[in-house]
Short mmCIF file of C-alpha atoms in Angstrom, two decimals:
data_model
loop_
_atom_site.label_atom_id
_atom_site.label_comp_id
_atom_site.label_asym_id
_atom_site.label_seq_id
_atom_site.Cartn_x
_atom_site.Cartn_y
_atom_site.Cartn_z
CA UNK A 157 38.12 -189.49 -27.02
CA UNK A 158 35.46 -186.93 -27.03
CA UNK A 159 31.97 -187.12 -25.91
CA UNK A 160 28.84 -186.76 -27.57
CA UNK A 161 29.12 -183.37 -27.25
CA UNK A 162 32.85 -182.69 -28.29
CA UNK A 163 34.21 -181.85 -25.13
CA UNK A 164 35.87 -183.94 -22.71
CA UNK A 165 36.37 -181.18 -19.40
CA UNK A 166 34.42 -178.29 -18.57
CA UNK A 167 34.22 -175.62 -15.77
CA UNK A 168 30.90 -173.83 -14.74
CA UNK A 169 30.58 -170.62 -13.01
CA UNK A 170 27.36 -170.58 -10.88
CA UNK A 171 27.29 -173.75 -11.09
CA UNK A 172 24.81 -173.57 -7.59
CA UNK A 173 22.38 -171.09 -9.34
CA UNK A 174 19.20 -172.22 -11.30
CA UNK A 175 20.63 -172.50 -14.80
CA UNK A 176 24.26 -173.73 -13.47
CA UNK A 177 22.31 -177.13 -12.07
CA UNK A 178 20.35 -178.01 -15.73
CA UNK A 179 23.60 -177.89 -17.01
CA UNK A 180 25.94 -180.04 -15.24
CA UNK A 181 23.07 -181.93 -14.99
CA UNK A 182 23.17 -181.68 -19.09
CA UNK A 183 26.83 -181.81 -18.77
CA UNK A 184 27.55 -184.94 -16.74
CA UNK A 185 24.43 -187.16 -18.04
CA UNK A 186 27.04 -187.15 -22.00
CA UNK A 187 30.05 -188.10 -19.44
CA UNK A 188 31.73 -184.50 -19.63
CA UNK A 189 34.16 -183.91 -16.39
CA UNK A 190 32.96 -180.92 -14.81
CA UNK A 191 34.25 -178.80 -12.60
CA UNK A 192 31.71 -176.38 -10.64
CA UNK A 193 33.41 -172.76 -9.19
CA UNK A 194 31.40 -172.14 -6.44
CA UNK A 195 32.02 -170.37 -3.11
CA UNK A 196 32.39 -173.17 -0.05
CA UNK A 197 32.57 -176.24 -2.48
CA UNK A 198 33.63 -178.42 0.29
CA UNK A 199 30.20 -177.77 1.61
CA UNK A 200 28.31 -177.84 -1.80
CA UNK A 201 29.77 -181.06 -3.62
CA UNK A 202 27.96 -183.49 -1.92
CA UNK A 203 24.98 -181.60 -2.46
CA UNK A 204 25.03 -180.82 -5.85
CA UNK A 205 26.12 -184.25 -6.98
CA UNK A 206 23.12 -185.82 -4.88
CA UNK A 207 21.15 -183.47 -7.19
CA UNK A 208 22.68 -184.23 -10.26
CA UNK A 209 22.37 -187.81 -9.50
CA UNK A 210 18.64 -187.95 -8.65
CA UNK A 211 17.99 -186.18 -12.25
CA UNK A 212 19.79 -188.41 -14.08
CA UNK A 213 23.06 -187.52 -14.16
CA UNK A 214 26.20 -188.72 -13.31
CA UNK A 215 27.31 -186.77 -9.97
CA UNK A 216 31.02 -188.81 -10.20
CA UNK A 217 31.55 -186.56 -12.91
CA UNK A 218 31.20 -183.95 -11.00
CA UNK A 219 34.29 -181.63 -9.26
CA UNK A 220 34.07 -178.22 -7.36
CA UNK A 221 36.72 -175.71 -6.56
CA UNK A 222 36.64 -172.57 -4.61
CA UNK A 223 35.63 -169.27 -6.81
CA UNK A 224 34.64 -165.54 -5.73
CA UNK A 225 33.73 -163.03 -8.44
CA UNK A 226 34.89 -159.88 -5.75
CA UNK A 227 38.11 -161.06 -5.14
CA UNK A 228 40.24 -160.35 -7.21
CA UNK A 229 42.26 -163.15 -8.60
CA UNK A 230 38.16 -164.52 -8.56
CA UNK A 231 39.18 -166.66 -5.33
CA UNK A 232 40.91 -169.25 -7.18
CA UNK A 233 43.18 -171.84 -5.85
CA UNK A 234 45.92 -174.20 -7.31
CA UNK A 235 43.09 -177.21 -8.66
CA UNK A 236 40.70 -174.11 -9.97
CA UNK A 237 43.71 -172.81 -12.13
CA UNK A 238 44.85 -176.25 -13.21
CA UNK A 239 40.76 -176.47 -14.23
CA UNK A 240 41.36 -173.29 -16.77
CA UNK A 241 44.50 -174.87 -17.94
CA UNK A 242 42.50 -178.45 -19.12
CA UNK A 243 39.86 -177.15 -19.79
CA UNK A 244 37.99 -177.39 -23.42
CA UNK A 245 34.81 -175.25 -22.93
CA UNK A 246 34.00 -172.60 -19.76
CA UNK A 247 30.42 -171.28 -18.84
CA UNK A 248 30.70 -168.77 -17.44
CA UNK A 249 27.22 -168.30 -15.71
CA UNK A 250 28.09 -166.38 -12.43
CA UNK A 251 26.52 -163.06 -11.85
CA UNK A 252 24.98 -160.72 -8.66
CA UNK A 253 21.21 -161.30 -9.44
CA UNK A 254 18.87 -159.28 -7.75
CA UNK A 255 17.44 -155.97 -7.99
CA UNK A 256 18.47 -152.86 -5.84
CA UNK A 257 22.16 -153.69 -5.33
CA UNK A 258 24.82 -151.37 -4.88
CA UNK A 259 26.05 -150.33 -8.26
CA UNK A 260 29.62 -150.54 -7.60
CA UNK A 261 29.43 -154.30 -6.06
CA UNK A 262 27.58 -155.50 -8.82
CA UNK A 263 30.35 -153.95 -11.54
CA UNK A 264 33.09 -155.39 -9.92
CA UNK A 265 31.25 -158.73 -10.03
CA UNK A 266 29.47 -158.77 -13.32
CA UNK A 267 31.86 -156.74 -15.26
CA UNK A 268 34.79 -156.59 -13.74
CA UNK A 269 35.14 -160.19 -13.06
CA UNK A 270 33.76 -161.34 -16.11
CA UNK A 271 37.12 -159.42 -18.00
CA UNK A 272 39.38 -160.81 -15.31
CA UNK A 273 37.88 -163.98 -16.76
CA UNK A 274 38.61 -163.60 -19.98
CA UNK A 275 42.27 -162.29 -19.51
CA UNK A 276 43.23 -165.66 -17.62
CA UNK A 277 41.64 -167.71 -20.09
CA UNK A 278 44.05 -166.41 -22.77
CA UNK A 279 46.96 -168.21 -21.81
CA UNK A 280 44.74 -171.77 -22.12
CA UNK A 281 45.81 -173.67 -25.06
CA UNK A 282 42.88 -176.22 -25.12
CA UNK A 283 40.05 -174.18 -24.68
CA UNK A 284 37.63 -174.70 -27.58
CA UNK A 285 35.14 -171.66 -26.09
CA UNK A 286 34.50 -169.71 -23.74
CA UNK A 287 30.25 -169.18 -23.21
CA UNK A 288 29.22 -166.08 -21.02
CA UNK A 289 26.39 -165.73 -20.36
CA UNK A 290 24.18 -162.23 -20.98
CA UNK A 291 20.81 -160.92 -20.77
CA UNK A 292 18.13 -161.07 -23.96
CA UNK A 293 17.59 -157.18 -22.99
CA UNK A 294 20.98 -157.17 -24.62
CA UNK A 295 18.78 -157.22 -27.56
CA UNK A 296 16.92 -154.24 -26.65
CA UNK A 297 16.72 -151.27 -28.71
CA UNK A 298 18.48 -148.96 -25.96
CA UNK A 299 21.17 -151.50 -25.25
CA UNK A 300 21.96 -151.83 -28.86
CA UNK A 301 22.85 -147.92 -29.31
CA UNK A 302 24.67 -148.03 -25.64
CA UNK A 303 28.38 -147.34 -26.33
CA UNK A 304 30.08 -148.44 -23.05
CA UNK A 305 32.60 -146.03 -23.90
CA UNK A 306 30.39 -143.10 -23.19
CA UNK A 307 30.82 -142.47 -19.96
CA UNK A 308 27.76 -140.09 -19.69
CA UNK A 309 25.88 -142.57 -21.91
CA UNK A 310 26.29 -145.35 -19.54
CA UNK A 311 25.82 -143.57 -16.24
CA UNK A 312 22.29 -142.90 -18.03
CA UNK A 313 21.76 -145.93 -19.22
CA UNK A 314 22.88 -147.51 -15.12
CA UNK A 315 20.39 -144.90 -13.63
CA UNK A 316 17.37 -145.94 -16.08
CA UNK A 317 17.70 -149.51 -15.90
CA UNK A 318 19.19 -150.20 -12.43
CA UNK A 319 22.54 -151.45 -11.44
CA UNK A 320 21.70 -155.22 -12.65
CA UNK A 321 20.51 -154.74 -16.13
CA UNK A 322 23.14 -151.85 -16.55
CA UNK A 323 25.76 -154.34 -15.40
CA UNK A 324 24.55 -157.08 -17.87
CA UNK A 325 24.49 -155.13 -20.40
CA UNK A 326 28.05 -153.46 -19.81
CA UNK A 327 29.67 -156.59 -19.61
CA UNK A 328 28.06 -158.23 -22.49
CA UNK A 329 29.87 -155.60 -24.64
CA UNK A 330 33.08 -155.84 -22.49
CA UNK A 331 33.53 -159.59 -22.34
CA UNK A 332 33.60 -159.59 -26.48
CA UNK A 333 35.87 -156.49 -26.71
CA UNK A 334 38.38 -158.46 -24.44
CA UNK A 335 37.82 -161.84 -25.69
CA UNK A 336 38.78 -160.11 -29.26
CA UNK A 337 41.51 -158.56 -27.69
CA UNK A 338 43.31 -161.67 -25.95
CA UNK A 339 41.77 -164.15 -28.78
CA UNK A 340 39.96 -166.21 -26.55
CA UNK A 341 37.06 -168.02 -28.45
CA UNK A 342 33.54 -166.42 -27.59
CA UNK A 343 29.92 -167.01 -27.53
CA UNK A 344 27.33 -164.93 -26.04
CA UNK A 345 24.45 -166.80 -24.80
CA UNK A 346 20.98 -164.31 -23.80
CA UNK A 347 18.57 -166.31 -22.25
CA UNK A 348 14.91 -165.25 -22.40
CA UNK A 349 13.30 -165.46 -19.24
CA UNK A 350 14.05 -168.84 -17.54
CA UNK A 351 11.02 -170.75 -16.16
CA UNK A 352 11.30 -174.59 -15.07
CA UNK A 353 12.06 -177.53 -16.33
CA UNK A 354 9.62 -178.47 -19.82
CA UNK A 355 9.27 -182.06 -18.27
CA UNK A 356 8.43 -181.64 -14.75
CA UNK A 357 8.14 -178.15 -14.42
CA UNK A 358 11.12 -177.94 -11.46
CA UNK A 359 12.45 -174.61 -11.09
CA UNK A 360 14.74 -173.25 -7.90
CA UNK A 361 14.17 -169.91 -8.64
CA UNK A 362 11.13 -167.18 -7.65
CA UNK A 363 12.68 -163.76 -8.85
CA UNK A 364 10.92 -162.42 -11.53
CA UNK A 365 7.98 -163.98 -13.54
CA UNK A 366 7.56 -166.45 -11.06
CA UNK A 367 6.35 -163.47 -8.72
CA UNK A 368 3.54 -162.19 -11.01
CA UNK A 369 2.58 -165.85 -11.01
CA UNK A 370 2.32 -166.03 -7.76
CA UNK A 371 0.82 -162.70 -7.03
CA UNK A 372 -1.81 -163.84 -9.71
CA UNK A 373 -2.28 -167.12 -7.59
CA UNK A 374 -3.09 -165.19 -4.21
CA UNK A 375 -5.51 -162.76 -6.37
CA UNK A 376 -3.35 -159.91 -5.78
CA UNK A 377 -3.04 -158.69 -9.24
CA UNK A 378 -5.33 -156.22 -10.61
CA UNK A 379 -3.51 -155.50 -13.57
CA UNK A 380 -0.45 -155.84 -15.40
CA UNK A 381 2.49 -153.38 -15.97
CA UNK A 382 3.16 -151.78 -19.29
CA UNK A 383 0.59 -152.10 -22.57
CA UNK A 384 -1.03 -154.87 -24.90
CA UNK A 385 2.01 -155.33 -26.67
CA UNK A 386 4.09 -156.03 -23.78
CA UNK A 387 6.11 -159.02 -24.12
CA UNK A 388 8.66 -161.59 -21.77
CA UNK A 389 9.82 -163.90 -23.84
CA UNK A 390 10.66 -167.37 -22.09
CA UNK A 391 12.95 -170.28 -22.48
CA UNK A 392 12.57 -173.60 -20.34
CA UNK A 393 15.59 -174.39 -18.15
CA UNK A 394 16.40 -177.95 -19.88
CA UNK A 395 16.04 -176.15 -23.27
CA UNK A 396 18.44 -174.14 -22.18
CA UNK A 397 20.97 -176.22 -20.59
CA UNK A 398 20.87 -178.31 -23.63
CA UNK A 399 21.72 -175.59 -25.97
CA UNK A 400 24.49 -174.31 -23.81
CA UNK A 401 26.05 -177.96 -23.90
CA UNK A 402 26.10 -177.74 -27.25
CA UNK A 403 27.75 -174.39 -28.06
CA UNK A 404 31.03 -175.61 -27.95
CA UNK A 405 31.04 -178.34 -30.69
CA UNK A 406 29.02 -175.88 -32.89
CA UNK A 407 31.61 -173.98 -35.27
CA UNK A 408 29.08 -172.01 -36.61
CA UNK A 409 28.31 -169.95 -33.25
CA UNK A 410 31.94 -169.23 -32.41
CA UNK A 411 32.04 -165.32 -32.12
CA UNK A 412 28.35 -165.04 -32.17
CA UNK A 413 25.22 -163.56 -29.93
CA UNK A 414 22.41 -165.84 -30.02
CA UNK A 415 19.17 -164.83 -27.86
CA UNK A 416 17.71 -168.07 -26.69
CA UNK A 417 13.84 -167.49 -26.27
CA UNK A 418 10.77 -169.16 -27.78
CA UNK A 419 8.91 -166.99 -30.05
CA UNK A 420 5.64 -168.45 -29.55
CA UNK A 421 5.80 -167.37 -25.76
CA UNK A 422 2.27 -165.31 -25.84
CA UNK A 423 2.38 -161.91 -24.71
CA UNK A 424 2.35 -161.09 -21.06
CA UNK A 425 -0.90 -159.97 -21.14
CA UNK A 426 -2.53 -163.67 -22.83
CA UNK A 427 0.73 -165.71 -20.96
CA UNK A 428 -1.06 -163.86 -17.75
CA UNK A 429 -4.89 -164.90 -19.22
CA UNK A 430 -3.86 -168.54 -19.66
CA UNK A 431 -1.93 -168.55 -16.25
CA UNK A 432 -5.46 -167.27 -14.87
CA UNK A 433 -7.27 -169.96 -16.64
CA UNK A 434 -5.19 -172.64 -15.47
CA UNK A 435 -5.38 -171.45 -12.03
CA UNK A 436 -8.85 -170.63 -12.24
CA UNK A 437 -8.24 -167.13 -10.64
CA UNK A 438 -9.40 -164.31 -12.21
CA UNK A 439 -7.00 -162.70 -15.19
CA UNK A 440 -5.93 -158.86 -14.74
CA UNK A 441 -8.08 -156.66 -16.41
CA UNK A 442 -5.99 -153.67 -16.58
CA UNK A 443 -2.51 -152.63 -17.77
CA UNK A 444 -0.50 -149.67 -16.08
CA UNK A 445 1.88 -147.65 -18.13
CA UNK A 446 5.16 -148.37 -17.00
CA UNK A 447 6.01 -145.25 -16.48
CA UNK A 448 3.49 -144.37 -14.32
CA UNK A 449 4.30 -147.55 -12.32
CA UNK A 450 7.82 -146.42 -11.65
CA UNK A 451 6.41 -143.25 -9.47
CA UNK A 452 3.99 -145.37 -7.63
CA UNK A 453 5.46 -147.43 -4.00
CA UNK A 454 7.11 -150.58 -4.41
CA UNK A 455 4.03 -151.47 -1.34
CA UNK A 456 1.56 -150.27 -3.72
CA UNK A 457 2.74 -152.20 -7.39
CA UNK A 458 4.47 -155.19 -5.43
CA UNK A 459 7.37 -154.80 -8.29
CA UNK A 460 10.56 -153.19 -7.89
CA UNK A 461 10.89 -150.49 -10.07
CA UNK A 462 14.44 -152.23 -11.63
CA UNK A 463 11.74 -155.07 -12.59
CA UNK A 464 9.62 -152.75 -14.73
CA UNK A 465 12.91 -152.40 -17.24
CA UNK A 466 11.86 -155.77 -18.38
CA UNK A 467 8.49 -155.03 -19.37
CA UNK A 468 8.71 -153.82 -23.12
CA UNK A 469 7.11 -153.98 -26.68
CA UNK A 470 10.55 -154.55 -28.09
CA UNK A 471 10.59 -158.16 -30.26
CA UNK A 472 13.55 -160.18 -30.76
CA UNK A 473 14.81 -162.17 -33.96
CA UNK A 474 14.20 -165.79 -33.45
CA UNK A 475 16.03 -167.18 -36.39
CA UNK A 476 19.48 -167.34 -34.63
CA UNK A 477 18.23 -169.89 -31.77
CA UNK A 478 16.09 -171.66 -34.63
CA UNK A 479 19.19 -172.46 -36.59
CA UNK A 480 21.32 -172.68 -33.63
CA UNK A 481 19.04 -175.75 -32.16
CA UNK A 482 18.60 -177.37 -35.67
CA UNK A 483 22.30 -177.62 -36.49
CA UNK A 484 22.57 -178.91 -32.94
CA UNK A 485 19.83 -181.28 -32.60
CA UNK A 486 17.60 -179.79 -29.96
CA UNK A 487 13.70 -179.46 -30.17
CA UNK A 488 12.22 -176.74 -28.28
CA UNK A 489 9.37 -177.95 -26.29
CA UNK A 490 5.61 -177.05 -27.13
CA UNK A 491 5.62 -173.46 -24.88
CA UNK A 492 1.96 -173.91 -23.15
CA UNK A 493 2.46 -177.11 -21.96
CA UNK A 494 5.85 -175.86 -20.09
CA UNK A 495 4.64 -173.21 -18.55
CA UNK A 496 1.56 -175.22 -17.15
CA UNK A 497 3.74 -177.65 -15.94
CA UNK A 498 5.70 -174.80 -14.55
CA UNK A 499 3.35 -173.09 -12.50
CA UNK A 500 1.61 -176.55 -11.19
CA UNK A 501 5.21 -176.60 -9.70
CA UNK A 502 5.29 -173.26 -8.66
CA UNK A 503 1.81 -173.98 -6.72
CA UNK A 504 2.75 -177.60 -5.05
CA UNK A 505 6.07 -176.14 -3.50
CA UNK A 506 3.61 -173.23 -2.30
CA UNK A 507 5.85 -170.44 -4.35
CA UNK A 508 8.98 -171.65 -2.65
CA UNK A 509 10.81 -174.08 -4.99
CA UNK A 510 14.45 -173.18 -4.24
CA UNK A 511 14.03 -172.68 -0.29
CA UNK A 512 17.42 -174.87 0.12
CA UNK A 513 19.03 -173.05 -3.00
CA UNK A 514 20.33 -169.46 -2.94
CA UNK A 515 18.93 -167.36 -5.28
CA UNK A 516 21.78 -166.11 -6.69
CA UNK A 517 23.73 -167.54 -10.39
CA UNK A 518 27.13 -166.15 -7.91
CA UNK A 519 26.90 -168.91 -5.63
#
């Protein structure tokens, strides 16, 4: 018998990483068996069902075997195969996620490995889909004309936007190709930026936004990058994690993109005012071309330059999630009220909310 979500087993790469805990926290609380890849999960389990537990979910549910995205059989061992065999939906979450990595490390593991992926999942004769994660810059108007087949093209497209975008973007075209290729069934998930949980605010993550918040906390930002239309579109982690639960009972979705982000996030010059206000710090009063950022020392800006790739005008069509979350039952949360409960979190862990949490979705 199924659960309320229509699966009975599921595996989750980065199932240590920020999004990977909302959802087997998601996962577990509707009585799914899950079964976490991570590196060292001998060493992990214990910890990540404690978690799960304290949340409100159900950390018996909860399984880990051993997975490495640079190896190149991905580290699996006899339980973490017989996991791909039984299992009815795979998230695959895993990625290198910071900025300034080598570029041919962060291929093999975001590209690469997310193929090798999708090659051993072909065999599976239970699999109901197969949900990788990508980036909402997938929706961006360079990535859209990218064809990964140019090789010039995307060695352009790798030196503009740094090896992690690049990557992102490489395999979200990649993953689909193959998937079509071996018929294993497909959805592309592409989070807006992730900030913490609507209810609480609990986040274990500080890369990106969370910085400018913070920077903005300790007065240390004079003004913003890029222009008045400048926009970073965010999703709350539980939204999120609910959604992605959900993909694989929704017909509708299967061989679809759908960028997950709420429209009404303000743009980052009023989401920047209103973090001000709620802080009671002064708001930037400036914006900086991007452009002219990406010249300037890291030292100087306090962004790496990969960041600034993020900053754009570009706007996203919201109707996808909309219809996505009504045919599946979940409400996104009022937007102001989650990122004020956000950054209150942000400020009582003093800007370090994942000290005992690597950063990275890989783990």
């Amino acid at each position: 018998m199924t659960t309320s979500l229509q699966i009975n087993a599921a595996i989750v790469t980065g199932a240590n990483g920020f999004i990977g805990r909302w959802l087997l926290l998601e996962l577990t609380a509707h009585g799914v068996e899950v079964c976490a890849l991570i590196r060292n999960p001998r060493v992990r389990l214990a910890e990540l069902r404690a978690w799960v537990n304290a949340r409100g979910g159900d950390g018996e549910k909860l399984h880990a075997s051993a997975f490495d995205l640079s190896h190149p059989d991905l580290g699996l061992d006899d339980e973490g195969r017989a996991w791909l065999a039984r299992a009815d939906a795979v998230y695959h979450l895993a990625a290198r996620f910071d900025f300034g990595m080598p570029l041919e490390a962060t291929r093999r593991d975001n590209v690469e490995a997310s193929v090798r992926l999708v090659k051993m999942l072909a065999s599976s004769k239970r699999l109901r889909r197969l949900v990788h994660l990508s980036g909402y810059r997938t929706e961006g108007q360079e990535a859209r004309d990218l064809d990964v087949h140019d090789a010039a093209a995307l060695a352009s497209f790798y030196r503009v936007h740094g090896p992690y975008e690049g990557s992102k973007i490489e395999a979200h075209y990649r993953v689909a190709e193959a998937a079509a290729a071996f018929d294993v069934p497909l959805t592309r998930i592409s989070p807006a930026s992730v900030i913490g949980d609507s209810r609480s605010g609990e986040t274990t993550q500080l890369i990106g936004l969370a910085e400018t918040v913070q920077r903005l906390h300790a007065r240390k930002l004079p003004a913003l990058p890029g222009n008045r239309a400048s926009w970073l579109p965010v999703i709350s982690v539980d939204t999120l994690a609910a959604l992605l639960a959900r993909v694989p009972g929704d017909s509708e979705s299967l061989g679809g993109h759908v960028v997950v982000l709420d429209e009404h996030t303000p743009s980052l010059r009023d989401l920047m005012g209103l973090a001000a206000q709620h802080l009671d710090v002064p708001a930037p009063r400036f914006s900086v071309p991007v452009g002219i950022l990406r010249w300037l020392p890291m030292a100087l800006t306090g962004v790496h330059p990969e960041a600034l790739t993020f900053v754009s005008s570009d706007r996203y069509d919201a109707r996808p999630v909309a219809e996505l979350a009504a045919r599946v039952g979940v409400e996104l949360p009022e937007i102001e009220t989650s990122l004020k409960r956000w950054i209150d979190f942000l400020v009582a862990h003093n800007f370090r909310p994942g000290a005992s949490v690597v950063k990275a979705e890989a783990a």
